[in-house]
PDB file of C-alpha atoms in Angstrom:
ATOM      1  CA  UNK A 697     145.283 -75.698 108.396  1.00 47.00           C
ATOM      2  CA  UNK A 698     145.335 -72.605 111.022  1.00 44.00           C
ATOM      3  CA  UNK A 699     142.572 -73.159 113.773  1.00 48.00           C
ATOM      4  CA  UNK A 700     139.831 -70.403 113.575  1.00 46.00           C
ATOM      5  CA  UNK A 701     141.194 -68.569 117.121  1.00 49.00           C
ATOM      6  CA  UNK A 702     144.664 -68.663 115.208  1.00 50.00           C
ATOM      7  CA  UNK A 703     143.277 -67.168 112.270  1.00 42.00           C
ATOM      8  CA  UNK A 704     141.783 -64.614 114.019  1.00 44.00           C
ATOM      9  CA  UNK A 705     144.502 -63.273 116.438  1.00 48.00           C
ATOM     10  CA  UNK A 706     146.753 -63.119 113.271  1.00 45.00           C
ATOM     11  CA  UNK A 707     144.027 -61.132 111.297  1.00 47.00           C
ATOM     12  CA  UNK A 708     144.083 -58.473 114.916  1.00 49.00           C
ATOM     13  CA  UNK A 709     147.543 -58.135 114.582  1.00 50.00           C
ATOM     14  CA  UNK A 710     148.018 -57.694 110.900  1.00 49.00           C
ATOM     15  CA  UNK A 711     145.364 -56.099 109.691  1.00 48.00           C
ATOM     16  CA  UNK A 712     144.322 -56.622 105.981  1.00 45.00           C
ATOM     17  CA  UNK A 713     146.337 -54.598 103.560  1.00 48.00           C
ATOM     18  CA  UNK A 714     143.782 -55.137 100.927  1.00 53.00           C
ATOM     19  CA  UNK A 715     140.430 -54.340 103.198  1.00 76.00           C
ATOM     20  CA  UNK A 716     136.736 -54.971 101.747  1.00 87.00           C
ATOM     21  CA  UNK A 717     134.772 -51.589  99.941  1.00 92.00           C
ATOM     22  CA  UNK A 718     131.345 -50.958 102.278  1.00 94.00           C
ATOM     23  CA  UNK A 719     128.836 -48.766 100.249  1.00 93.00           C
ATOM     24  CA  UNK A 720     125.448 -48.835  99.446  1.00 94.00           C
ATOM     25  CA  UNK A 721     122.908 -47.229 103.584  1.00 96.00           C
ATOM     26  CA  UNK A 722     124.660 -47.953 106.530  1.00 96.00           C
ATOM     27  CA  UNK A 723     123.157 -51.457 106.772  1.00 97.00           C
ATOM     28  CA  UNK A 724     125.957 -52.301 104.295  1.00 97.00           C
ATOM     29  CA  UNK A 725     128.696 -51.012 106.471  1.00 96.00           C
ATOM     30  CA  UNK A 726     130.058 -53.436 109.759  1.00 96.00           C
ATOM     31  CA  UNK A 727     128.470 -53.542 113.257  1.00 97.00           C
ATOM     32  CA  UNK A 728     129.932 -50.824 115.893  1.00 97.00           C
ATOM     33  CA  UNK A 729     131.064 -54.621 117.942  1.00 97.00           C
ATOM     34  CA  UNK A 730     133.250 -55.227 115.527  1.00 96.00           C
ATOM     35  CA  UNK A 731     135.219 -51.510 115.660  1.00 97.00           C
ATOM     36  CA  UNK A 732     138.778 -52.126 117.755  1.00 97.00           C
ATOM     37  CA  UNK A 733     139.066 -50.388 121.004  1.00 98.00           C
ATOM     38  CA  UNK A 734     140.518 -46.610 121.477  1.00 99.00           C
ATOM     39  CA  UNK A 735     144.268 -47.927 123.015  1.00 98.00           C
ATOM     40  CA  UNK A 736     144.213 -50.559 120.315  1.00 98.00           C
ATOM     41  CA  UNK A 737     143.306 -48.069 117.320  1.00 98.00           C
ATOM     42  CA  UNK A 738     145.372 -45.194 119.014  1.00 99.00           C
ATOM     43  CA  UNK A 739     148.739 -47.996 119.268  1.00 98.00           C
ATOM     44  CA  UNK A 740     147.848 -49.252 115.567  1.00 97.00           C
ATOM     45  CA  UNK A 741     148.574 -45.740 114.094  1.00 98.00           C
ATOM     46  CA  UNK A 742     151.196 -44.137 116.229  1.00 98.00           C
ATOM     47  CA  UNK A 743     153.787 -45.193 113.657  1.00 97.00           C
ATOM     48  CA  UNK A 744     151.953 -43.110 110.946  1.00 97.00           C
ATOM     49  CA  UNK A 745     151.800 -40.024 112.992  1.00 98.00           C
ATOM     50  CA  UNK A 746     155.023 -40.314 113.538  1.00 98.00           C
ATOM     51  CA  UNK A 747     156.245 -40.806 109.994  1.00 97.00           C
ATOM     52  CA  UNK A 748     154.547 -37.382 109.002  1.00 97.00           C
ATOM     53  CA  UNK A 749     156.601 -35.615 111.492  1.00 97.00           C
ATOM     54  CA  UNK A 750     154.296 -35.423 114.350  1.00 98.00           C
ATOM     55  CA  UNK A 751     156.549 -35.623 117.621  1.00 98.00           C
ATOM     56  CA  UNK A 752     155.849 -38.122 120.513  1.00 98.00           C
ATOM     57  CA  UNK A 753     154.977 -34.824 122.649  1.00 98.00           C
ATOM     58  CA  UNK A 754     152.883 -34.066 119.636  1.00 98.00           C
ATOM     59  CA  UNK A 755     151.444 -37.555 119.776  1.00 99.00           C
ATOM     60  CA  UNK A 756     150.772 -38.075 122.951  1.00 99.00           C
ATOM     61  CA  UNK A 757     148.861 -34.280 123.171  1.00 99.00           C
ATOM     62  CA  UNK A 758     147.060 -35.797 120.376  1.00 99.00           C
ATOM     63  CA  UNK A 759     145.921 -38.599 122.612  1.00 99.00           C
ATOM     64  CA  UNK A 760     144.647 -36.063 125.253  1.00 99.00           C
ATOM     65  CA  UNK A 761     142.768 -34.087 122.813  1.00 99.00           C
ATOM     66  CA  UNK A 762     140.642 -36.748 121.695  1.00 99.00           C
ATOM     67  CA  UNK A 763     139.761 -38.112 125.333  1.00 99.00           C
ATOM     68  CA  UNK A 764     139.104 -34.463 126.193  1.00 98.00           C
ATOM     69  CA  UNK A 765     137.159 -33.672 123.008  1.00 98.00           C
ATOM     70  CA  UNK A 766     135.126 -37.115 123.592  1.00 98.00           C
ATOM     71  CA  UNK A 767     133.106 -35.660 126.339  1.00 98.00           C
ATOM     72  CA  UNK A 768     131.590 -33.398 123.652  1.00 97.00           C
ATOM     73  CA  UNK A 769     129.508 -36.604 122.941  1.00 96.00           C
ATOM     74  CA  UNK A 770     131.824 -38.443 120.272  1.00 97.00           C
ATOM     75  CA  UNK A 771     133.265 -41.957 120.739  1.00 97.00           C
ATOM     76  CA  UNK A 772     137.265 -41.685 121.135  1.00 98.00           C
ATOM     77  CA  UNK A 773     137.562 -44.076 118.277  1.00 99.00           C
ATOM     78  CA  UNK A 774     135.430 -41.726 115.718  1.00 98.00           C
ATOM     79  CA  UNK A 775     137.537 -39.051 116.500  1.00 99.00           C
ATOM     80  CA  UNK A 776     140.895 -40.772 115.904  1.00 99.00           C
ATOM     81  CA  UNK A 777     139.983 -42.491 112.806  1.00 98.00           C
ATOM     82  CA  UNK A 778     138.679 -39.137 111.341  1.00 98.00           C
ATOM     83  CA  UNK A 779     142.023 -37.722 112.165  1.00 99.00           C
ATOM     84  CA  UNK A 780     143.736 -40.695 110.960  1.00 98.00           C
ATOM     85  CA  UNK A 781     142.017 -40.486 107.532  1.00 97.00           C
ATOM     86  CA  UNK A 782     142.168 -36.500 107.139  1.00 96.00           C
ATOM     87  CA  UNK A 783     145.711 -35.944 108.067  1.00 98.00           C
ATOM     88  CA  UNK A 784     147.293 -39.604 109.468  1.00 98.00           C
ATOM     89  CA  UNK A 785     147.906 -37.926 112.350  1.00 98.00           C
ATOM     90  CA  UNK A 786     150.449 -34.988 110.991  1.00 98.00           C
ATOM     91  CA  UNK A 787     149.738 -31.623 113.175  1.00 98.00           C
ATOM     92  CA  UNK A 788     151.492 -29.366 110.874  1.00 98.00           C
ATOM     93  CA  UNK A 789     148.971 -30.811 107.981  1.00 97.00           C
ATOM     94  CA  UNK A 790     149.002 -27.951 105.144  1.00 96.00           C
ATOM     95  CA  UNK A 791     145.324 -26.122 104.505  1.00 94.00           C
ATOM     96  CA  UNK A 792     143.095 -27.533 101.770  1.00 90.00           C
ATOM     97  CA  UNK A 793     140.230 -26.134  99.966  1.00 87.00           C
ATOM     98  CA  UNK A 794     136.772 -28.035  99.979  1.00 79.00           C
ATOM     99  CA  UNK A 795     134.905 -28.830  96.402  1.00 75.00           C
ATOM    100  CA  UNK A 796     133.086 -25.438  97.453  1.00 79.00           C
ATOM    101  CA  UNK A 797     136.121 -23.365  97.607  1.00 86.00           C
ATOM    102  CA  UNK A 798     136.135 -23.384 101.629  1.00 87.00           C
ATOM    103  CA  UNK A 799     139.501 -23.675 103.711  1.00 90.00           C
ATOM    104  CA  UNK A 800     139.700 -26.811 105.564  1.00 91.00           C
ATOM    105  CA  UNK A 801     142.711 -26.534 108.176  1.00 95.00           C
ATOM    106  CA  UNK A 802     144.082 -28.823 111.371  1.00 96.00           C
ATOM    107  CA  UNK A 803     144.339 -32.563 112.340  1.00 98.00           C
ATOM    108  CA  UNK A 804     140.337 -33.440 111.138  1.00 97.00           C
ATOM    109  CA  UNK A 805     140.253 -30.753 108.212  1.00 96.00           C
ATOM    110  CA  UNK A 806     136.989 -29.174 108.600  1.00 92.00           C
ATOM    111  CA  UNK A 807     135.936 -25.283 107.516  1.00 89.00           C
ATOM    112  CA  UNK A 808     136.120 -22.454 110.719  1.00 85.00           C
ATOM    113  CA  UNK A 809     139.156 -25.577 112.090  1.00 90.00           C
ATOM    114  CA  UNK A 810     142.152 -23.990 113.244  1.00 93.00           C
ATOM    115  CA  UNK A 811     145.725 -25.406 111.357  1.00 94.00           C
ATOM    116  CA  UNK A 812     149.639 -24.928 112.090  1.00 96.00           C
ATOM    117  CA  UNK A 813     150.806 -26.063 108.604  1.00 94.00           C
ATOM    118  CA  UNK A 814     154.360 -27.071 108.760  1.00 95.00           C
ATOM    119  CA  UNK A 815     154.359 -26.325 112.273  1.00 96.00           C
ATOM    120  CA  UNK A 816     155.247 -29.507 114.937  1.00 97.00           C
ATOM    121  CA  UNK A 817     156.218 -29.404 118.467  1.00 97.00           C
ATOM    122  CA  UNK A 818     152.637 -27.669 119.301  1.00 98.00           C
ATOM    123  CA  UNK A 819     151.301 -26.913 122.474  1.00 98.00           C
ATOM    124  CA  UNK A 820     147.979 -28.911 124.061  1.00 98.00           C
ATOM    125  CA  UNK A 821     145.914 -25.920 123.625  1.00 98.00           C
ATOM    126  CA  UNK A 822     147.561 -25.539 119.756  1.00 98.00           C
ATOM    127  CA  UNK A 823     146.569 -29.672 118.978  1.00 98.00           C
ATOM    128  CA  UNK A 824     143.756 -29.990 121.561  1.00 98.00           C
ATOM    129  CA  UNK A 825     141.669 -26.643 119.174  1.00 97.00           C
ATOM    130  CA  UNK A 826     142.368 -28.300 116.160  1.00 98.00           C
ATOM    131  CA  UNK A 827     140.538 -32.017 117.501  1.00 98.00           C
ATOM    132  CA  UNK A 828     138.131 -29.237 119.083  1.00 98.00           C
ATOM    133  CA  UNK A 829     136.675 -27.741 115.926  1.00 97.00           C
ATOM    134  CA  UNK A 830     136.987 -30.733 114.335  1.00 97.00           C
ATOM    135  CA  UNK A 831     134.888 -32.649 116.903  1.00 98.00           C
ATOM    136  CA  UNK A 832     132.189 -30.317 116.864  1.00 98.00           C
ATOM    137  CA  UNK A 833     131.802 -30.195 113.413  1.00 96.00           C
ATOM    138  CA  UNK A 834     131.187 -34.031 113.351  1.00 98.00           C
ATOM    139  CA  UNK A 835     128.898 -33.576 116.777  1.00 98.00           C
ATOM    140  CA  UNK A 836     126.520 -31.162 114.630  1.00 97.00           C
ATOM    141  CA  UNK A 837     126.684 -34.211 111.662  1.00 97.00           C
ATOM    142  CA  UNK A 838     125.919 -36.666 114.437  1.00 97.00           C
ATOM    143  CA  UNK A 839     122.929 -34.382 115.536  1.00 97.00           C
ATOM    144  CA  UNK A 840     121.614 -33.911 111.669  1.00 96.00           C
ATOM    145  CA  UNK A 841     121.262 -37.589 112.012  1.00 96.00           C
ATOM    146  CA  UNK A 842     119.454 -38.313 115.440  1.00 95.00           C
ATOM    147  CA  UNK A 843     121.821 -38.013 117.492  1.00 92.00           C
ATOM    148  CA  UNK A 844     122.437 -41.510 118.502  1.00 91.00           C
ATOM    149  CA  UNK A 845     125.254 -43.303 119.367  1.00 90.00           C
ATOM    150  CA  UNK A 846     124.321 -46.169 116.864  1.00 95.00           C
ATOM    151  CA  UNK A 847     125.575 -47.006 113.360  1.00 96.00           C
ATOM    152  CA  UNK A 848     122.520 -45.322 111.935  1.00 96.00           C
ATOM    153  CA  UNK A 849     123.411 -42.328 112.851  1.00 96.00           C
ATOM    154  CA  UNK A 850     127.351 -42.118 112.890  1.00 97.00           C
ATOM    155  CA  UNK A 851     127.688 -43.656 109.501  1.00 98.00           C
ATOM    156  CA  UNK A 852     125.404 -41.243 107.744  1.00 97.00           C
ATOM    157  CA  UNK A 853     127.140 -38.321 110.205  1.00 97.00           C
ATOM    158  CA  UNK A 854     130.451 -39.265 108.672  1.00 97.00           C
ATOM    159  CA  UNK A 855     129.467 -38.935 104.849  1.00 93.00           C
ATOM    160  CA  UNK A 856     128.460 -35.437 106.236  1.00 95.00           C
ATOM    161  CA  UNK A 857     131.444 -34.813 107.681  1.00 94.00           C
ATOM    162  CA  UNK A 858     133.131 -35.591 104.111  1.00 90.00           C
ATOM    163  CA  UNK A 859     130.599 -34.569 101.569  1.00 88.00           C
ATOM    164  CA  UNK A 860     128.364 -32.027 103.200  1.00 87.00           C
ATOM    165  CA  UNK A 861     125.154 -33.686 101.739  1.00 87.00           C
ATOM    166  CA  UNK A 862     124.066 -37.422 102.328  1.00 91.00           C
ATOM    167  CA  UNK A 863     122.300 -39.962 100.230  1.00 93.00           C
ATOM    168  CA  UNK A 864     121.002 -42.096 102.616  1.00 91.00           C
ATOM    169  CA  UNK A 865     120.553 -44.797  99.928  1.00 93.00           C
ATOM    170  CA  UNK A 866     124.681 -44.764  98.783  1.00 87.00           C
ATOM    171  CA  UNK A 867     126.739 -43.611 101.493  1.00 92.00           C
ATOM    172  CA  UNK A 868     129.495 -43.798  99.000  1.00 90.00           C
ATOM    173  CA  UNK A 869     127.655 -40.860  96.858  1.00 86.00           C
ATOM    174  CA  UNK A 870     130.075 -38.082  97.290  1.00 76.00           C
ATOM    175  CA  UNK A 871     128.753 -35.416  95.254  1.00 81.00           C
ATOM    176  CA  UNK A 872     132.284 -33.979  94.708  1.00 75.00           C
ATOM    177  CA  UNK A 873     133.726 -35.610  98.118  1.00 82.00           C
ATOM    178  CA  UNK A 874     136.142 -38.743  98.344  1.00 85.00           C
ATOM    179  CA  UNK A 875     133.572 -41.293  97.307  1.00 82.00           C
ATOM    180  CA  UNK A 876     135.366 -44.381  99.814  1.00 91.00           C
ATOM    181  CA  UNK A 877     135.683 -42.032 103.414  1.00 93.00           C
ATOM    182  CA  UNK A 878     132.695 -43.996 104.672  1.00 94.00           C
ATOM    183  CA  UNK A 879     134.090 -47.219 103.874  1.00 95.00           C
ATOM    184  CA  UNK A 880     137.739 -45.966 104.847  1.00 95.00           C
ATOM    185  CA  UNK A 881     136.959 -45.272 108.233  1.00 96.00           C
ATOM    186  CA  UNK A 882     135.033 -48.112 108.955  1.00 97.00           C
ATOM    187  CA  UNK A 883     138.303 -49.696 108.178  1.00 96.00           C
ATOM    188  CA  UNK A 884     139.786 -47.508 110.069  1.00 97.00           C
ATOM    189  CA  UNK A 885     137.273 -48.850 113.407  1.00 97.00           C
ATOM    190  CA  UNK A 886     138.173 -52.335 112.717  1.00 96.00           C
ATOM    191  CA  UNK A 887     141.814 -51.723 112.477  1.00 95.00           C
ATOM    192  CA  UNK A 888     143.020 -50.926 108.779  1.00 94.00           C
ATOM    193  CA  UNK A 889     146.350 -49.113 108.798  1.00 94.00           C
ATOM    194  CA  UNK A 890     147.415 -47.586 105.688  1.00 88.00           C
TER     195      UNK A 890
END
């Protein structure tokens, strides 16, 4: 039988494949301690950005964005895991269209967000607008819900980010949205890589 510290280090290195569905107010959803730190989370998913095309200039200018976009007043790690579950990471992601008929464009694909769709090899200023309107998107989110950089507030923020509207009750409650991005990117904080 594998010790408990054994068992542990092996679940930080391979992270579950199969991870646990979070719904129900943010209660439900794991503590902010147990969220992975920004070079852990950022090494985790390299590989992904890669596989959509991304190049390593293109992935490390990704990795400047976010620490420059964090001093907007959003954790490094909330920033990467949006991008991570929006677009894994691919800087020439194509445009989509929200339930509401509104172009969503760039690395976090949020409305008025700038996009290069089949376009790699971007400049810093090119990546670093896209993680810009995309960060202050979720910043005005993050303000609709006190502002706070506690689990109260960034867990409702993010079904905001998705959905547009929140049930406070049912974070899963999409309305239209991807009912699991709430539980997907706390995932995401703890380390999921799909």
């Amino acid at each position: 039988m594998l010790s408990s510290s054994i068992l542990a280090a092996l679940v930080a290195v391979f992270p579950s494949a199969a991870p646990t569905f979070y719904s129900g107010p943010w209660q439900n959803f794991p503590a902010m301690n147990t969220w992975l730190s920004f070079d852990d989370l950022f090494n985790r998913n390299k590989n992904s950005m890669f596989s959509t095309g991304s190049t390593g200039d293109d992935v490390g200018r990704i990795w400047n964005a976010i620490v420059e976009n964090a001093k907007l007043g959003v954790d490094e790690r909330v920033i990467l895991t949006i991008i991570m579950q929006e677009s894994h990471g691919n800087v020439g992601v194509r445009t989509t269209v929200s339930p509401d008929g509104v172009p969503t464009a760039g690395l976090m694909q949020c409305s008025n967000c700038p996009g290069f769709p089949g376009r790699h090899g971007l400049s810093q200023d090119e990546i670093s607008s896209m993680v810009r309107g995309g960060t202050q998107h979720f910043k005005r989110n993050l303000q609709n819900w006190g502002d706070q950089w506690a689990a109260s507030s960034i867990y409702p923020a993010l079904r905001e980010y998705n959905s547009g509207s929140v049930n406070p009750n049912d974070l899963s409650d999409a309305r239209g949205a991807t009912r699991d991005y709430v539980s997907d990117i706390a995932q995401r904080l703890q380390g999921w890589v799909d």
